[in-house]
Coordinates of C-alpha atoms in Angstrom, one line a residue:
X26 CA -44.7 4.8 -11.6
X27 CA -41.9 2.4 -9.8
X28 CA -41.8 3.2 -6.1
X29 CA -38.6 4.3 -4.7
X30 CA -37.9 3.4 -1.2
X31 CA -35.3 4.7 0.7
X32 CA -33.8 3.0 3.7
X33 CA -33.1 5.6 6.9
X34 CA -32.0 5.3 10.5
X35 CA -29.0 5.0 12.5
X36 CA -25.9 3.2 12.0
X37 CA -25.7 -0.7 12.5
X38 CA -29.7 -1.0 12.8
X39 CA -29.7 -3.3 9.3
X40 CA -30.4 -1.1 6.6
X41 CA -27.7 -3.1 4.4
X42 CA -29.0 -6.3 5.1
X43 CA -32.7 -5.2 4.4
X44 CA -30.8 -3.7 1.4
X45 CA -29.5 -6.9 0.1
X46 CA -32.5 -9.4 0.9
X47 CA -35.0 -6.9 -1.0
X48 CA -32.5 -6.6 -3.8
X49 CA -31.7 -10.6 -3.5
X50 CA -28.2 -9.9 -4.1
X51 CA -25.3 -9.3 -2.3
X52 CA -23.8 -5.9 -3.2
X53 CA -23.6 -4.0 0.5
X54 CA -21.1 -5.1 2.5
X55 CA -22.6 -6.5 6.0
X56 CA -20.4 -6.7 8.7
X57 CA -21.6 -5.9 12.4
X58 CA -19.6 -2.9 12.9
X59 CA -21.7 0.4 12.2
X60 CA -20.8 3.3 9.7
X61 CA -19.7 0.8 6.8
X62 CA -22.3 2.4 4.1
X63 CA -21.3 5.9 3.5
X64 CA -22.8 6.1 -0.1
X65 CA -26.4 5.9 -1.5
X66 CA -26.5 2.2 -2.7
X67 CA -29.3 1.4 -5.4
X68 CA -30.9 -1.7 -6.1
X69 CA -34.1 -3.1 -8.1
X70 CA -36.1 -5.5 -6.2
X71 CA -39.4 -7.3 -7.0
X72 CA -42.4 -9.0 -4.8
X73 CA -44.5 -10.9 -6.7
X74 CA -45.7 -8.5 -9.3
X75 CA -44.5 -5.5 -8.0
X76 CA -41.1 -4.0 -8.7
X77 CA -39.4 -1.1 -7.2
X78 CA -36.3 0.7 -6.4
X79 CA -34.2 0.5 -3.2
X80 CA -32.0 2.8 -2.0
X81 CA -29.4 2.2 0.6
X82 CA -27.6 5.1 2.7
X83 CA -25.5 5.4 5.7
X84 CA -26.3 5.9 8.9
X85 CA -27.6 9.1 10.7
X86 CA -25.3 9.7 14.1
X87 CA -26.6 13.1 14.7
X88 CA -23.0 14.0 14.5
X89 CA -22.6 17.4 12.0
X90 CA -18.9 16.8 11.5
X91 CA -16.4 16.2 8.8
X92 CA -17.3 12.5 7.2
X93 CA -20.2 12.2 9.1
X94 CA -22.0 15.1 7.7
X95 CA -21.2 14.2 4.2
X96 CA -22.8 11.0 4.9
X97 CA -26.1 12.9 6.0
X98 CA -26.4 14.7 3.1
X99 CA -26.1 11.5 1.0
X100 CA -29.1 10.2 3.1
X101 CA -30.7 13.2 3.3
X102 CA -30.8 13.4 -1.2
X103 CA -31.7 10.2 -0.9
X104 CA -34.7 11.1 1.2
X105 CA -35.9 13.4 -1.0
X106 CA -36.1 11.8 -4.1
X107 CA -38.1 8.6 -2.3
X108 CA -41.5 7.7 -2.7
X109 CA -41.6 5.9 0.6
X110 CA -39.3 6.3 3.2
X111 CA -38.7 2.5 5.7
X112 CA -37.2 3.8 8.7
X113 CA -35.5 1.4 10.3
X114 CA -34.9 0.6 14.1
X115 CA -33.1 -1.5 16.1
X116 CA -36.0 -3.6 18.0
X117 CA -33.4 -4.8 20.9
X118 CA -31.2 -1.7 21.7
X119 CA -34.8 -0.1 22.0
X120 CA -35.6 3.8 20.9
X121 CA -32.9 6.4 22.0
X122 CA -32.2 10.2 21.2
X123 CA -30.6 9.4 17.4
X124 CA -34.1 7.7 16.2
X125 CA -36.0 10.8 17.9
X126 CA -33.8 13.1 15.3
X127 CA -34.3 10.8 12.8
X128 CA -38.1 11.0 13.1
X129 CA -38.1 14.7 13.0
X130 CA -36.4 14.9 9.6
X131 CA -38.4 12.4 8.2
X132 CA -41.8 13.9 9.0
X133 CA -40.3 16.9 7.7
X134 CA -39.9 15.3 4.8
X135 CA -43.3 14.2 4.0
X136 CA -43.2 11.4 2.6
X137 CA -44.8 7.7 3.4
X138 CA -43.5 6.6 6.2
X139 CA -43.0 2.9 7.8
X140 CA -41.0 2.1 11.4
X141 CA -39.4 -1.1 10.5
X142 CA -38.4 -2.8 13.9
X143 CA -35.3 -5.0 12.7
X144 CA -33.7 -7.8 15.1
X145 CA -37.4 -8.7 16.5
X146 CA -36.3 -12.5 17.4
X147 CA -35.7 -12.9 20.7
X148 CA -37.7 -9.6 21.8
X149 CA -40.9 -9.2 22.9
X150 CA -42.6 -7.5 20.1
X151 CA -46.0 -5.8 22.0
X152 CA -43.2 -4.5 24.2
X153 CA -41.2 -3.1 21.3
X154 CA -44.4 -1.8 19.5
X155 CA -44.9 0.3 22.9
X156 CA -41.6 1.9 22.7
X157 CA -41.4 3.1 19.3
X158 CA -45.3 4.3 19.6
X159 CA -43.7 7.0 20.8
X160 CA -42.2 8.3 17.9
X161 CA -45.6 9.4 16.1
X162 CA -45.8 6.9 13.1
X163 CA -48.8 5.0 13.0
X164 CA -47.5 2.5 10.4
X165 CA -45.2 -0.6 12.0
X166 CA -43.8 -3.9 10.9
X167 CA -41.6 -6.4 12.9
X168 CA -39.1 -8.2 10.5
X169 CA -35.5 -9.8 11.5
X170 CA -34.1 -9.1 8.0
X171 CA -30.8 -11.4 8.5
X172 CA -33.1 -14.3 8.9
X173 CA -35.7 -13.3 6.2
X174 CA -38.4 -12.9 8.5
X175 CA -41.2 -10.7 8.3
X176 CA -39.6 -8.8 5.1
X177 CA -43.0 -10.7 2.4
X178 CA -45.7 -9.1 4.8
X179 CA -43.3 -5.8 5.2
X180 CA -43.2 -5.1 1.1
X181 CA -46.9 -6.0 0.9
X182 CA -47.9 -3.3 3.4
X183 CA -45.8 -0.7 1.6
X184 CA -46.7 -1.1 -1.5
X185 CA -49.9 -2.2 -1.2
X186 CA -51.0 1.5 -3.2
X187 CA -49.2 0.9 -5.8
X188 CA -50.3 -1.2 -9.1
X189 CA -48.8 -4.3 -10.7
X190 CA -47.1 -5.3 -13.8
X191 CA -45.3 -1.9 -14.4
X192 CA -43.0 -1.0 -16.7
X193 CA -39.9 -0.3 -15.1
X194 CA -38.0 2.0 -17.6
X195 CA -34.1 1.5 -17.1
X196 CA -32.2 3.1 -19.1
X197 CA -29.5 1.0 -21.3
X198 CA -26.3 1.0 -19.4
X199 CA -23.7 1.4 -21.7
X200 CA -20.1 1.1 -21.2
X201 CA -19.1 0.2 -17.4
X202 CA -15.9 2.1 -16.3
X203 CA -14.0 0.8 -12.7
X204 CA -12.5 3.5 -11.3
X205 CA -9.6 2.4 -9.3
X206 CA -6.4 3.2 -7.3
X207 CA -4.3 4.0 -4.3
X208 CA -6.4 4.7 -1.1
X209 CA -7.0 8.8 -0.9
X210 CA -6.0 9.4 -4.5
X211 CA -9.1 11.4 -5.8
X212 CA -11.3 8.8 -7.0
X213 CA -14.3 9.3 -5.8
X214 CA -13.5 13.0 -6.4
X215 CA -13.3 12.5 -9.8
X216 CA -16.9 10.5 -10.3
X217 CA -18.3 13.1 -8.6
X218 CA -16.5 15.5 -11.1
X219 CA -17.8 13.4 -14.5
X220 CA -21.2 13.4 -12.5
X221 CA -21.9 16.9 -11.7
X222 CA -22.6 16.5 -8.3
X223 CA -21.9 15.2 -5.1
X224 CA -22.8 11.6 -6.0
X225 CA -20.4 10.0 -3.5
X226 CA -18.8 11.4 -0.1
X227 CA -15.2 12.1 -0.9
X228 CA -13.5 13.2 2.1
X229 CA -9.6 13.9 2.5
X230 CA -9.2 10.4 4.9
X231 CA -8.1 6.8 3.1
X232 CA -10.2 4.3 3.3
X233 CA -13.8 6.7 2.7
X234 CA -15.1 4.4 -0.3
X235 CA -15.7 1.0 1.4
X236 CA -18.2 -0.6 -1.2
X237 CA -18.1 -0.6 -4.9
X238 CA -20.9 2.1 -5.7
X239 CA -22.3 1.3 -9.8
X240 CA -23.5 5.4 -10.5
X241 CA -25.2 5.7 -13.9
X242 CA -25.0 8.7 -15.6
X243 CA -25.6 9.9 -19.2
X244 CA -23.0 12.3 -21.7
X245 CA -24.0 13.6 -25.2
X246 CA -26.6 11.5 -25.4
X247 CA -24.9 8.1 -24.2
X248 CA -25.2 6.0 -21.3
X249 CA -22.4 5.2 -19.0
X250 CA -22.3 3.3 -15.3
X251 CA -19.0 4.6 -13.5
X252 CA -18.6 2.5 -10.4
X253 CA -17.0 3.8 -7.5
X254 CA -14.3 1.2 -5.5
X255 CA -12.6 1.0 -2.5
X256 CA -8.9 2.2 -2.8
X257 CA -6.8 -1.2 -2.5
X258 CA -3.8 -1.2 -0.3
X259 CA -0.9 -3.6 -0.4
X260 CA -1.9 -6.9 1.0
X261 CA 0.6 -6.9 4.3
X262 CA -1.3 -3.6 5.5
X263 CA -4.9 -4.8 4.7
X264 CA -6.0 -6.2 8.3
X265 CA -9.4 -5.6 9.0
X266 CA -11.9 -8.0 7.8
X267 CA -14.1 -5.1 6.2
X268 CA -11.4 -3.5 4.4
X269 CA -10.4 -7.3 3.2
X270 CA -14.3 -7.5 1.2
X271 CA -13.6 -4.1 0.0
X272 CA -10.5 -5.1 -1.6
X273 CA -12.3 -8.5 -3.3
X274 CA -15.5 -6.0 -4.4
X275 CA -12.8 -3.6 -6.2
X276 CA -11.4 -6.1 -8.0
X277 CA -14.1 -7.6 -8.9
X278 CA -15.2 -4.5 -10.0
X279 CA -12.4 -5.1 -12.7
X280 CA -13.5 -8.2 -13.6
X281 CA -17.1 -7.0 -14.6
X282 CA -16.2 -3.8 -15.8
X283 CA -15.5 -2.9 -19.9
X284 CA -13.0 0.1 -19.7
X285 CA -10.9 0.6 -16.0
X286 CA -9.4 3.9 -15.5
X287 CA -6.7 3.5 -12.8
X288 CA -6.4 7.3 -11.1
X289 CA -2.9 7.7 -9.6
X290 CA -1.3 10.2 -7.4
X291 CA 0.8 12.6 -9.4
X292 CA 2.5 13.7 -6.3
X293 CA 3.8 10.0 -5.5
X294 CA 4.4 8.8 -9.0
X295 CA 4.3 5.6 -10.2
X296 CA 4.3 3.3 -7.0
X297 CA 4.8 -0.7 -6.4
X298 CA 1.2 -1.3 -5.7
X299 CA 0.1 1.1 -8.6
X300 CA 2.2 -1.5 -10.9
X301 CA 0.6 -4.1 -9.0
X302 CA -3.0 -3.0 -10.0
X303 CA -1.9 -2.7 -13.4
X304 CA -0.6 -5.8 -13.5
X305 CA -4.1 -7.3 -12.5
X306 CA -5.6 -5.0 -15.2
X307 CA -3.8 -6.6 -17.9
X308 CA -4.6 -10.3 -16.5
X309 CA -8.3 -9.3 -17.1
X310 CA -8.0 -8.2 -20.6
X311 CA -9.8 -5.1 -19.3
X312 CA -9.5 -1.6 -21.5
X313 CA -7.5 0.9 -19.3
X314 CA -6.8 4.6 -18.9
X315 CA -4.5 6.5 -17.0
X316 CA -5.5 9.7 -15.3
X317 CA -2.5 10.8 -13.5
X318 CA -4.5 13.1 -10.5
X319 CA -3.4 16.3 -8.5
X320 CA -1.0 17.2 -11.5
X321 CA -2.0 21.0 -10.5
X322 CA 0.0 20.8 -7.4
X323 CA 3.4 20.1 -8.5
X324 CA 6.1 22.4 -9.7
X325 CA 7.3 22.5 -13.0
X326 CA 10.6 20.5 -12.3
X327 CA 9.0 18.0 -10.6
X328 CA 6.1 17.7 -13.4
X329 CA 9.0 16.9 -15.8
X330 CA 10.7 14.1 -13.7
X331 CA 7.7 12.4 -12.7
X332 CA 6.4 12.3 -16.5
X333 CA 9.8 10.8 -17.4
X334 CA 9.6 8.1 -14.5
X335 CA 5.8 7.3 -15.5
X336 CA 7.0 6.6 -19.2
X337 CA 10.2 4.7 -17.7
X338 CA 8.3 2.2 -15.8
X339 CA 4.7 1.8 -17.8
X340 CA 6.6 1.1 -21.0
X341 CA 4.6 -2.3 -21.0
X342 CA 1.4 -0.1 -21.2
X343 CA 2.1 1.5 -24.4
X344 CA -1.4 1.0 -25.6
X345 CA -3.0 2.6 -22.7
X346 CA -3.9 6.5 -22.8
X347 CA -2.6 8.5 -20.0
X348 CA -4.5 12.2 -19.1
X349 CA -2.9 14.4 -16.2
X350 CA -5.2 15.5 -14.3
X351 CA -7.2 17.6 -11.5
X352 CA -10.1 16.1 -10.4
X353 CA -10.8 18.4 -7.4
X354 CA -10.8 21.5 -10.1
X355 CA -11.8 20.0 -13.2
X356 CA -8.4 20.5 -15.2
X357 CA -8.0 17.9 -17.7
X358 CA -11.3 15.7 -16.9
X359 CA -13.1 16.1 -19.8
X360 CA -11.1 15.0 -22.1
X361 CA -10.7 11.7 -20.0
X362 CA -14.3 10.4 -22.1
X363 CA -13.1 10.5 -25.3
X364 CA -9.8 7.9 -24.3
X365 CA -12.6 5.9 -22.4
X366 CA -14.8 5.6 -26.0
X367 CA -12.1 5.1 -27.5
X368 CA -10.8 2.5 -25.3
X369 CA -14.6 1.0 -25.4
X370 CA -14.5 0.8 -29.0
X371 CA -11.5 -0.6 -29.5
X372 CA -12.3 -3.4 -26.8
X373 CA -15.5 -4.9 -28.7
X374 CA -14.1 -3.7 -32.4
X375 CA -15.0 -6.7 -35.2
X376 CA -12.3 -8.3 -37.2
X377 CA -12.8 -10.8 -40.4
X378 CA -10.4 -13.6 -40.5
X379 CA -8.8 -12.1 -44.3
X380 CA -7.9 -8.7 -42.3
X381 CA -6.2 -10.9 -39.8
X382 CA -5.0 -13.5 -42.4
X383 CA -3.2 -10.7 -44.2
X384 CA -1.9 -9.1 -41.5
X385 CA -0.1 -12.1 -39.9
X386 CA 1.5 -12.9 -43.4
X387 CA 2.6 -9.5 -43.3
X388 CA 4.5 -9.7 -40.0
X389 CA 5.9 -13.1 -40.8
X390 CA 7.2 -11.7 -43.8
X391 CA 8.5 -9.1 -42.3
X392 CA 9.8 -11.0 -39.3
X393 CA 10.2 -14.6 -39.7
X394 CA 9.8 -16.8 -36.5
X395 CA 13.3 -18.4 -35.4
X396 CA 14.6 -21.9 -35.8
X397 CA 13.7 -24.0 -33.4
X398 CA 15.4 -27.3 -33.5
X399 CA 16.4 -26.3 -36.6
X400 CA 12.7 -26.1 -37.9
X401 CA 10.6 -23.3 -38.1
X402 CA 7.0 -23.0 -37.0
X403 CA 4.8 -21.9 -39.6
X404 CA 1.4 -19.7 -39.4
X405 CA -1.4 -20.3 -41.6
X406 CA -4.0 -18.1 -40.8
X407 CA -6.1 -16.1 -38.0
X408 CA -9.2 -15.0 -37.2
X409 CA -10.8 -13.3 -34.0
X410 CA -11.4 -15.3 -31.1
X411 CA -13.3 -13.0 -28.6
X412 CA -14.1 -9.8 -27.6
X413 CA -13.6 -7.3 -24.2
X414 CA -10.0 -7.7 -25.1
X415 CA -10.2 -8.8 -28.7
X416 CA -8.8 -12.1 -29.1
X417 CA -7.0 -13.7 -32.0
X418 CA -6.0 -17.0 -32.7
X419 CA -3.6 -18.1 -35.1
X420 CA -3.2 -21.6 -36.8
X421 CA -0.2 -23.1 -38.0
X422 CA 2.3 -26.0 -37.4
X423 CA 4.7 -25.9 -34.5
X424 CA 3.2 -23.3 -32.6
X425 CA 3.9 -24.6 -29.2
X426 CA 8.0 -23.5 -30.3
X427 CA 7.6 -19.9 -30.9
X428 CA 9.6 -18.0 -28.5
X429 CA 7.9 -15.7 -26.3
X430 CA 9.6 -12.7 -28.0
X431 CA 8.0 -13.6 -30.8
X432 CA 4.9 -13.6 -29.6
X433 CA 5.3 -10.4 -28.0
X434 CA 6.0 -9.0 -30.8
X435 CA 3.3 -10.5 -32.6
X436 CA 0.8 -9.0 -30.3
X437 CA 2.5 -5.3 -30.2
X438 CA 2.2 -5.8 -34.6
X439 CA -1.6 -6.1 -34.5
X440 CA -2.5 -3.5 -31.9
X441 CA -0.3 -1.2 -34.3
X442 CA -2.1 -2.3 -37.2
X443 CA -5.1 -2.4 -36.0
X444 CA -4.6 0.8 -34.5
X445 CA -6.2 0.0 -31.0
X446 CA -5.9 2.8 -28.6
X447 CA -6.7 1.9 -24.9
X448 CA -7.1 -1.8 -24.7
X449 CA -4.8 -5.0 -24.7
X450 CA -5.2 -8.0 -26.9
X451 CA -4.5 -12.1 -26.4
X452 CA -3.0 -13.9 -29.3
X453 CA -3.9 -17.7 -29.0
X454 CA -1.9 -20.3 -30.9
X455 CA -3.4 -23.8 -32.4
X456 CA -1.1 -26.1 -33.5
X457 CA -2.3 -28.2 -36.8
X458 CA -3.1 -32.1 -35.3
X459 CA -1.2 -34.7 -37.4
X460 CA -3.9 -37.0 -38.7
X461 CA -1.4 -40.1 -38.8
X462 CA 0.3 -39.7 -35.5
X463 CA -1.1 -42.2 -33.7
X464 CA -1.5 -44.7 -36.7
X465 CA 1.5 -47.1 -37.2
X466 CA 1.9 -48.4 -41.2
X467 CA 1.8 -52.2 -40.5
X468 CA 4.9 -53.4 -43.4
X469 CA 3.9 -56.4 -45.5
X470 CA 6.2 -60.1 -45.5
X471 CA 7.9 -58.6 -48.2
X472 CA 8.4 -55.1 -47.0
X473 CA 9.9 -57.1 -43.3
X474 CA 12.3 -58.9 -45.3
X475 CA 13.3 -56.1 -47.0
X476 CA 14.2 -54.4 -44.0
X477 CA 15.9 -57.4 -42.1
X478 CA 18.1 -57.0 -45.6
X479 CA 18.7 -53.3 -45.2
X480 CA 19.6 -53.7 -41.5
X481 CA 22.4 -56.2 -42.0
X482 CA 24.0 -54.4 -44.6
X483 CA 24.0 -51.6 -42.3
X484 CA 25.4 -53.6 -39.4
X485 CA 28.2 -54.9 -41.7
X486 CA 29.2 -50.9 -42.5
X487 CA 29.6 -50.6 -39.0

């Protein structure tokens, strides 16, 4: 059985950099400012040949109000399911009423328990050793986790019960779907809605979500990782340096994702930084879906207006899917997987180069390019390119020409044909090398005098 060891203990003690040197990555945010983690953050890490799950969660204040309770009961799951619990303390600040609370709902708890003393340089560690005595654990270790010390003898102790070489049994991951958006427009509402439970704190405040949170999760049989991203604001509002790594981890979160559903705030409409996000979508090549959120709240006039707005300005989107939406009640949300298979299906679809071939010979015949110099280009054949957006490129002569209406209208004839539901596509052009160009025909004596010949009768015309 693969351990699972949860980190607990108060805010800005260290847990996330722990987090990130067990896991040798760096997916928690670190900053020294406390109450950044608010979700449980999971990770696989491996010493020597022992592997294991870490889990991440935010810190207990002690407080049982609004955001900060919903943050406790995110540790407090992730207590539960844990195998070993590391509770971690801050070595210099010493112990103070919040680790004595800690304590008592981790003995409750039951489970395997080691103090891990974090920031031990520059402290005297027999003196620290003394003052956390007090809290009735009789397992210690002294590590400095931002400076990698200690953290080799800390994962032997812990796990030194537990066999090697195991089989750690992870489960395929499927499709990856980003959901993102507007600050405070229901998307962490809505994982927790696909989920079926309270997977991630959503609380009615912007800016809740600070990391991009990956939550696997498994429908009729197949495997899917949502992943949970901070809500992106425009760039001239964005001034703290936390929110400004939130904002890089969400769209990176695009970047590495297969399908993004972009969840938008029915009661706003369609907004600048909305198109803005889109706009970023599209650069990636990523599959999208719309899910138009808190569409039970509106009145039936204003329902009408905004769906005539939404299909005024996303025009350029026709491909994408668009589901209105209730992600606090469940209205509409179901039916949000099907576009999102869809949408993943058509993003790694397989084309051979005669289905392509035939379909470009159809649109040129259909629409011929224009003149150019009074010479048209002309397309030969095509065949697929890529994948995750499908890619095709096309071959022909004087490609570099085409008009860009052209090629727009190119690329809307083969998502049409191809009937692709949910995800863009990139048409590439090569243009045919001449194999002559650079070669110059060098003319023979007689071939020179005929020339000089020609020349002067042409001189004479003049």
């Amino acid at each position: 059985m693969i351990p699972v060891i949860a980190l607990i203990g108060r805010p800005n003690v260290g847990k996330s950099t722990l987090f990130n040197a067990l896991t040798r990555t760096r997916d928690a945010i670190v900053a020294n400012e406390p109450g950044l983690t608010r979700d449980r953050q999971y990770g696989i890490g491996k010493v020597g040949d022992k592997k294991f799950i870490v889990v991440d969660t935010g810190g207990l204040s002690g407080e049982q109000q609004s955001l900060d309770d919903l943050m406790a009961r995110q540790t407090l799951l992730a207590l539960q399911e844990a195998d070993i619990v590391l509770f971690m303390v801050d070595a210099r600040a010493g112990i103070n009423s919040g680790d004595e609370v800690i304590a008592n709902l981790v003995r409750k708890a039951g489970k395997a328990t080691t103090v891990v003393l974090n920031k031990i340089d520059g402290v005297n560690p027999e003196q620290a050793e003394a003052d956390f005595f007090t809290l009735g654990f009789a397992d210690m270790a002294l590590v400095a986790a931002s400076q990698r010390k200690g953290i080799s003898s800390l994962m032997e102790q812990v796990l030194a019960d537990y066999p090697e070489d195991q089989e750690l049994d992870i489960r395929p991951d499927g499709p990856s779907i980003a959901i993102i958006g507007r600050p405070n427009v229901g998307k962490s509402t809505l994982i927790n809605r696909l989920v079926g439970e309270e997977r991630v704190v959503a609380f009615d405040q912007p800016g809740t979500t600070r990391d991009s949170i990956p939550v696997p999760f498994e429908r009729n049989g197949k495997h899917y990782t949502l992943i949970d991203t901070a809500g992106v604001r425009r760039r001239g509002k964005v001034h703290e340096t936390v929110e400004k790594f939130s904002v890089i981890k969400a769209l990176d979160a695009i970047e590495k994702a297969n399908v993004v559903v972009i969840v938008i705030d029915a009661r706003d409409g369609i907004t600048d930084q909305d198109l803005t996000l889109l706009g970023y979508v599209l650069d990636s090549g990523r599959a999208l879906v719309l899910a138009i959120n808190k569409w039970d709240g509106l009145a039936p006039e204003q329902r009408d207006y905004n769906k005539t707005e939404l299909h005024r300005r996303l025009s350029f989107i026709d491909f994408a899917t668009e589901h209105f939406i209730s992600a606090l009640h469940g209205t509409g949300v179901g039916d949000l997987m099907k576009s999102i298979d869809q949408a993943y299906d058509s993003a790694f679809r397989q084309f051979n180069t005669k289905e392509l071939t035939d379909l470009l010979e159809e649109a040129v015949f259909k629409h011929n390019p224009p003149l150019h110099n009074g010479r048209r280009a002309k397309l030969r054949y095509a065949h697929q390119g890529g994948k995750n957006p499908p890619i095709i490129i096309i071959h022909g002569s004087k490609t570099d020409s085409l008009a860009d209406s052209y090629k727009r209208y190119l690329t809307s004839f083969f998502i049409k044909k191809l009937k692709l539901l949910g995800t863009p596509i990139r048409v590439e052009f090569k243009k045919a090398d001449n194999p002559y160009s650079e070669k110059r025909n060098t003319l023979t004596k007689r071939q020179q005098t005929k020339k000089q010949r020609m020349m002067k009768f042409v001189k004479k015309k003049k």
